[in-house]
C-alpha positions as a LaTeX table, in Angstrom:
\begin{tabular}{lrrr}
\hline
Residue & $x$ (\AA) & $y$ (\AA) & $z$ (\AA) \\
\hline
Met1 & 164.58 & 86.55 & 39.96 \\
Lys2 & 167.38 & 84.64 & 40.49 \\
Thr3 & 166.98 & 80.84 & 40.74 \\
Ser4 & 168.48 & 79.25 & 44.06 \\
Lys5 & 169.09 & 75.90 & 44.44 \\
Glu6 & 166.24 & 75.16 & 46.82 \\
Asp7 & 164.20 & 75.90 & 43.90 \\
Ile8 & 165.84 & 73.71 & 41.40 \\
Leu9 & 165.24 & 70.80 & 44.32 \\
Ile10 & 161.43 & 71.87 & 44.55 \\
Val11 & 160.70 & 71.81 & 40.91 \\
Ala12 & 163.00 & 68.81 & 40.46 \\
Leu13 & 161.42 & 66.79 & 42.82 \\
Lys14 & 157.98 & 67.55 & 41.76 \\
Leu15 & 158.94 & 66.08 & 38.44 \\
Phe16 & 160.30 & 62.96 & 39.72 \\
Ser17 & 157.34 & 62.32 & 41.65 \\
Glu18 & 155.06 & 62.83 & 38.67 \\
Arg19 & 157.04 & 61.10 & 36.25 \\
Gly20 & 159.66 & 59.05 & 37.60 \\
Phe21 & 163.27 & 59.86 & 37.76 \\
Asp22 & 164.49 & 58.33 & 34.46 \\
Ala23 & 161.82 & 60.12 & 32.57 \\
Val24 & 163.10 & 63.45 & 33.65 \\
Ser25 & 166.01 & 65.21 & 32.34 \\
Thr26 & 168.10 & 68.21 & 33.24 \\
Ser27 & 166.67 & 69.98 & 29.92 \\
Met28 & 163.08 & 69.39 & 31.62 \\
Ile29 & 163.75 & 70.90 & 35.03 \\
Ala30 & 165.56 & 73.90 & 33.46 \\
Glu31 & 162.69 & 74.58 & 31.07 \\
Gln32 & 160.07 & 74.53 & 34.13 \\
Leu33 & 162.28 & 77.04 & 35.77 \\
Gly34 & 162.53 & 79.20 & 33.10 \\
Ile35 & 166.58 & 78.88 & 33.07 \\
Thr36 & 169.00 & 77.47 & 30.89 \\
Lys37 & 170.74 & 74.17 & 31.48 \\
Gly38 & 174.24 & 75.89 & 32.16 \\
Ala39 & 172.42 & 77.98 & 35.04 \\
Leu40 & 171.59 & 74.87 & 36.45 \\
Tyr41 & 174.70 & 73.03 & 36.11 \\
Arg42 & 176.23 & 76.08 & 38.30 \\
His43 & 174.30 & 74.43 & 41.20 \\
Phe44 & 174.50 & 70.93 & 40.52 \\
Lys45 & 176.76 & 68.80 & 38.20 \\
Asp46 & 174.18 & 66.47 & 37.33 \\
Lys47 & 170.41 & 64.84 & 37.75 \\
Gln48 & 171.89 & 62.43 & 40.17 \\
Asp49 & 173.57 & 65.24 & 42.22 \\
Ile50 & 170.08 & 66.73 & 42.18 \\
Phe51 & 168.50 & 63.63 & 43.46 \\
Asp52 & 170.95 & 63.07 & 46.11 \\
Ser53 & 170.57 & 66.62 & 47.29 \\
Ile54 & 166.62 & 65.98 & 47.62 \\
Ile55 & 167.39 & 62.99 & 49.95 \\
Glu56 & 169.86 & 64.86 & 52.01 \\
Arg57 & 167.18 & 67.82 & 52.02 \\
Met58 & 164.70 & 65.43 & 53.27 \\
Tyr59 & 167.04 & 64.02 & 56.04 \\
Glu60 & 167.60 & 67.30 & 57.23 \\
Leu61 & 163.43 & 68.10 & 57.53 \\
Asp62 & 163.36 & 64.73 & 59.46 \\
Arg63 & 166.05 & 65.92 & 61.90 \\
Glu64 & 164.45 & 69.28 & 62.21 \\
Arg65 & 160.88 & 67.61 & 62.84 \\
Ala66 & 162.24 & 65.45 & 65.57 \\
Glu67 & 163.94 & 68.23 & 67.38 \\
Thr68 & 160.66 & 70.14 & 67.43 \\
Asp69 & 158.64 & 67.44 & 68.78 \\
Ser70 & 161.25 & 66.22 & 71.30 \\
Val71 & 161.88 & 63.02 & 70.04 \\
Pro72 & 165.12 & 61.42 & 68.82 \\
Val73 & 167.09 & 62.83 & 66.44 \\
Ser74 & 170.14 & 60.40 & 66.01 \\
Asp75 & 170.27 & 56.72 & 65.22 \\
Tyr76 & 169.53 & 54.49 & 68.45 \\
Glu77 & 173.37 & 53.12 & 68.03 \\
Glu78 & 174.67 & 56.47 & 68.02 \\
Ser79 & 172.90 & 58.33 & 70.89 \\
Pro80 & 170.83 & 55.58 & 73.01 \\
Glu81 & 170.47 & 58.38 & 75.62 \\
Glu82 & 168.07 & 60.28 & 73.52 \\
Tyr83 & 165.61 & 57.20 & 73.44 \\
Glu84 & 165.99 & 56.77 & 77.15 \\
Ser85 & 164.25 & 60.22 & 77.89 \\
Thr86 & 161.48 & 60.50 & 75.17 \\
Asp87 & 157.96 & 60.60 & 76.56 \\
Phe88 & 155.34 & 58.03 & 75.41 \\
Lys89 & 152.62 & 60.99 & 75.10 \\
Ala90 & 155.18 & 62.87 & 72.89 \\
Phe91 & 155.69 & 60.07 & 70.60 \\
Cys92 & 152.30 & 59.45 & 70.29 \\
Glu93 & 151.63 & 63.16 & 69.26 \\
Phe94 & 154.59 & 62.87 & 66.68 \\
Thr95 & 152.72 & 60.21 & 64.99 \\
Ile96 & 149.84 & 62.61 & 64.32 \\
Asn97 & 152.18 & 65.27 & 63.36 \\
Gln98 & 153.92 & 62.85 & 60.84 \\
Phe99 & 150.64 & 62.17 & 59.09 \\
Asp100 & 150.36 & 66.12 & 58.86 \\
Phe101 & 153.75 & 66.26 & 57.35 \\
Trp102 & 153.91 & 63.56 & 55.06 \\
Ser103 & 150.17 & 64.45 & 53.78 \\
Gly104 & 150.37 & 68.10 & 53.84 \\
Asp105 & 153.97 & 69.64 & 53.32 \\
Glu106 & 154.57 & 69.66 & 49.52 \\
Phe107 & 158.26 & 68.55 & 49.69 \\
Ala108 & 157.67 & 65.62 & 51.95 \\
Ala109 & 154.34 & 64.25 & 50.16 \\
Ser110 & 156.21 & 64.59 & 46.80 \\
Phe111 & 159.43 & 63.06 & 48.09 \\
Arg112 & 157.23 & 59.86 & 49.51 \\
Arg113 & 155.49 & 59.68 & 45.97 \\
Met114 & 158.68 & 59.65 & 44.32 \\
Leu115 & 160.08 & 56.90 & 46.33 \\
Ile116 & 156.84 & 54.79 & 46.01 \\
Leu117 & 157.54 & 55.17 & 42.23 \\
Glu118 & 161.35 & 54.64 & 42.17 \\
Gln119 & 161.56 & 51.82 & 44.81 \\
Phe120 & 161.39 & 48.93 & 42.10 \\
Lys121 & 163.82 & 50.42 & 39.87 \\
Ser122 & 166.96 & 49.60 & 41.80 \\
Pro123 & 168.44 & 47.48 & 44.83 \\
Glu124 & 169.66 & 51.04 & 45.98 \\
Lys125 & 166.36 & 52.87 & 45.85 \\
Met126 & 164.42 & 49.83 & 47.47 \\
Gln127 & 166.74 & 50.19 & 50.22 \\
Leu128 & 166.23 & 53.88 & 50.40 \\
Tyr129 & 162.43 & 53.53 & 50.36 \\
Gln130 & 162.83 & 51.04 & 53.41 \\
Asp131 & 165.23 & 53.04 & 55.39 \\
Met132 & 162.91 & 56.21 & 54.89 \\
Ile133 & 159.33 & 54.86 & 54.52 \\
Val134 & 159.01 & 51.45 & 56.07 \\
Lys135 & 161.64 & 49.74 & 57.88 \\
Gly136 & 163.63 & 52.69 & 59.12 \\
Pro137 & 160.65 & 54.14 & 61.06 \\
Val138 & 159.45 & 50.55 & 62.36 \\
Lys139 & 162.86 & 50.36 & 63.86 \\
Tyr140 & 162.88 & 53.88 & 65.21 \\
Ser141 & 159.80 & 53.30 & 67.02 \\
Glu142 & 160.97 & 49.80 & 68.32 \\
Asn143 & 163.97 & 51.01 & 69.80 \\
Leu144 & 161.88 & 53.78 & 71.44 \\
Phe145 & 159.41 & 51.23 & 72.87 \\
Gly146 & 162.05 & 49.00 & 73.94 \\
Glu147 & 163.43 & 51.98 & 76.14 \\
Met148 & 159.90 & 52.84 & 77.47 \\
Ile149 & 159.07 & 49.08 & 78.51 \\
Arg150 & 162.76 & 48.97 & 80.10 \\
Lys151 & 162.01 & 52.10 & 82.04 \\
Asn152 & 158.52 & 51.16 & 83.08 \\
Met153 & 156.72 & 53.85 & 81.08 \\
Leu154 & 154.49 & 51.07 & 79.40 \\
Asn155 & 152.10 & 48.63 & 81.44 \\
Ser156 & 152.46 & 44.97 & 81.40 \\
Lys157 & 150.20 & 44.62 & 78.24 \\
Ala158 & 152.80 & 46.23 & 76.42 \\
Arg159 & 155.71 & 44.41 & 77.62 \\
Gly160 & 154.16 & 41.00 & 76.68 \\
Ile161 & 153.22 & 42.35 & 73.21 \\
Gly162 & 157.02 & 43.41 & 73.03 \\
Ala163 & 158.75 & 46.43 & 71.38 \\
Arg164 & 158.38 & 45.42 & 67.67 \\
Arg165 & 154.81 & 44.51 & 67.61 \\
Leu166 & 153.95 & 47.73 & 69.35 \\
Ala167 & 155.90 & 49.47 & 66.74 \\
Met168 & 154.11 & 47.76 & 64.03 \\
Glu169 & 150.91 & 48.38 & 65.33 \\
Leu170 & 151.24 & 52.23 & 65.81 \\
Phe171 & 152.92 & 52.49 & 62.18 \\
Ser172 & 150.25 & 50.28 & 60.43 \\
Ala173 & 147.52 & 53.19 & 61.42 \\
Leu174 & 150.06 & 56.01 & 60.08 \\
Ser175 & 150.82 & 53.98 & 56.78 \\
Leu176 & 147.01 & 53.09 & 56.36 \\
Ala177 & 146.11 & 56.95 & 56.93 \\
Leu178 & 148.53 & 58.06 & 54.57 \\
Gln179 & 147.50 & 55.71 & 51.82 \\
Leu180 & 144.00 & 56.81 & 52.23 \\
Asp181 & 145.16 & 60.46 & 51.79 \\
Asp182 & 146.78 & 59.38 & 48.64 \\
Gly183 & 143.26 & 57.76 & 47.50 \\
Gly184 & 141.70 & 61.27 & 47.93 \\
Glu185 & 139.64 & 60.77 & 51.08 \\
Asp186 & 138.94 & 63.81 & 53.03 \\
Arg187 & 142.07 & 64.55 & 54.91 \\
Glu188 & 140.56 & 65.93 & 58.18 \\
Arg189 & 138.37 & 62.76 & 58.79 \\
Ile190 & 141.29 & 60.74 & 57.92 \\
Arg191 & 143.09 & 62.79 & 60.49 \\
Glu192 & 140.56 & 62.82 & 63.30 \\
Asp193 & 140.42 & 58.50 & 62.77 \\
Leu194 & 144.09 & 58.50 & 63.14 \\
Lys195 & 143.92 & 60.89 & 66.33 \\
Val196 & 141.45 & 58.63 & 67.92 \\
Ile197 & 143.16 & 55.30 & 66.98 \\
Val198 & 146.39 & 56.83 & 68.56 \\
Glu199 & 144.92 & 58.12 & 71.64 \\
Glu200 & 143.26 & 54.29 & 72.10 \\
Phe201 & 146.97 & 53.02 & 71.74 \\
Arg202 & 148.03 & 55.36 & 74.39 \\
Asn203 & 145.60 & 54.58 & 76.81 \\
Arg204 & 146.07 & 51.14 & 76.25 \\
Tyr205 & 149.60 & 50.81 & 76.86 \\
Ser206 & 150.27 & 53.77 & 79.33 \\
Ala207 & 151.60 & 52.49 & 82.81 \\
\hline
\end{tabular}
């Protein structure tokens, strides 16, 4: 059966997430796929090209999920109107869905593991890790909560706390849930705990 670009990305990502980018060669990727290096190079010019394509694929998956869950797809600076119309309940539900995605989707879970491994290898990879796993999601949430406060979708307690701290509070719960999942705890139990925490968050700050 013909090997597709997607097949190469999946296998390469799995290897990168297990061994680290530097420890994996194009020969190893080709061997795992049962193809020649020449066949691999017909799709990608080198290992860095594969890595860059994995990142682009992850951004595509992020955009698809945002569209499905009716939350903003674009950055706030590009499309602030998307943030103005997002529902608080929908965003809370999106948080639960994010746990399902980052823990249960093989591509997403491997991508997250890869970035955790790679973050200290270079300033560029640290920036990528922060943009996609830490600072990026917090800033995204902060912008959303800022608009919700401005439009009186959240209560006075939320206004007193402020958008950034609301973002940190919600993201902390999601981040801890994913770390517990990394440690092998029962995923369904973690999900139920997170669901309760998010529901309490919504009840506490809804207008």
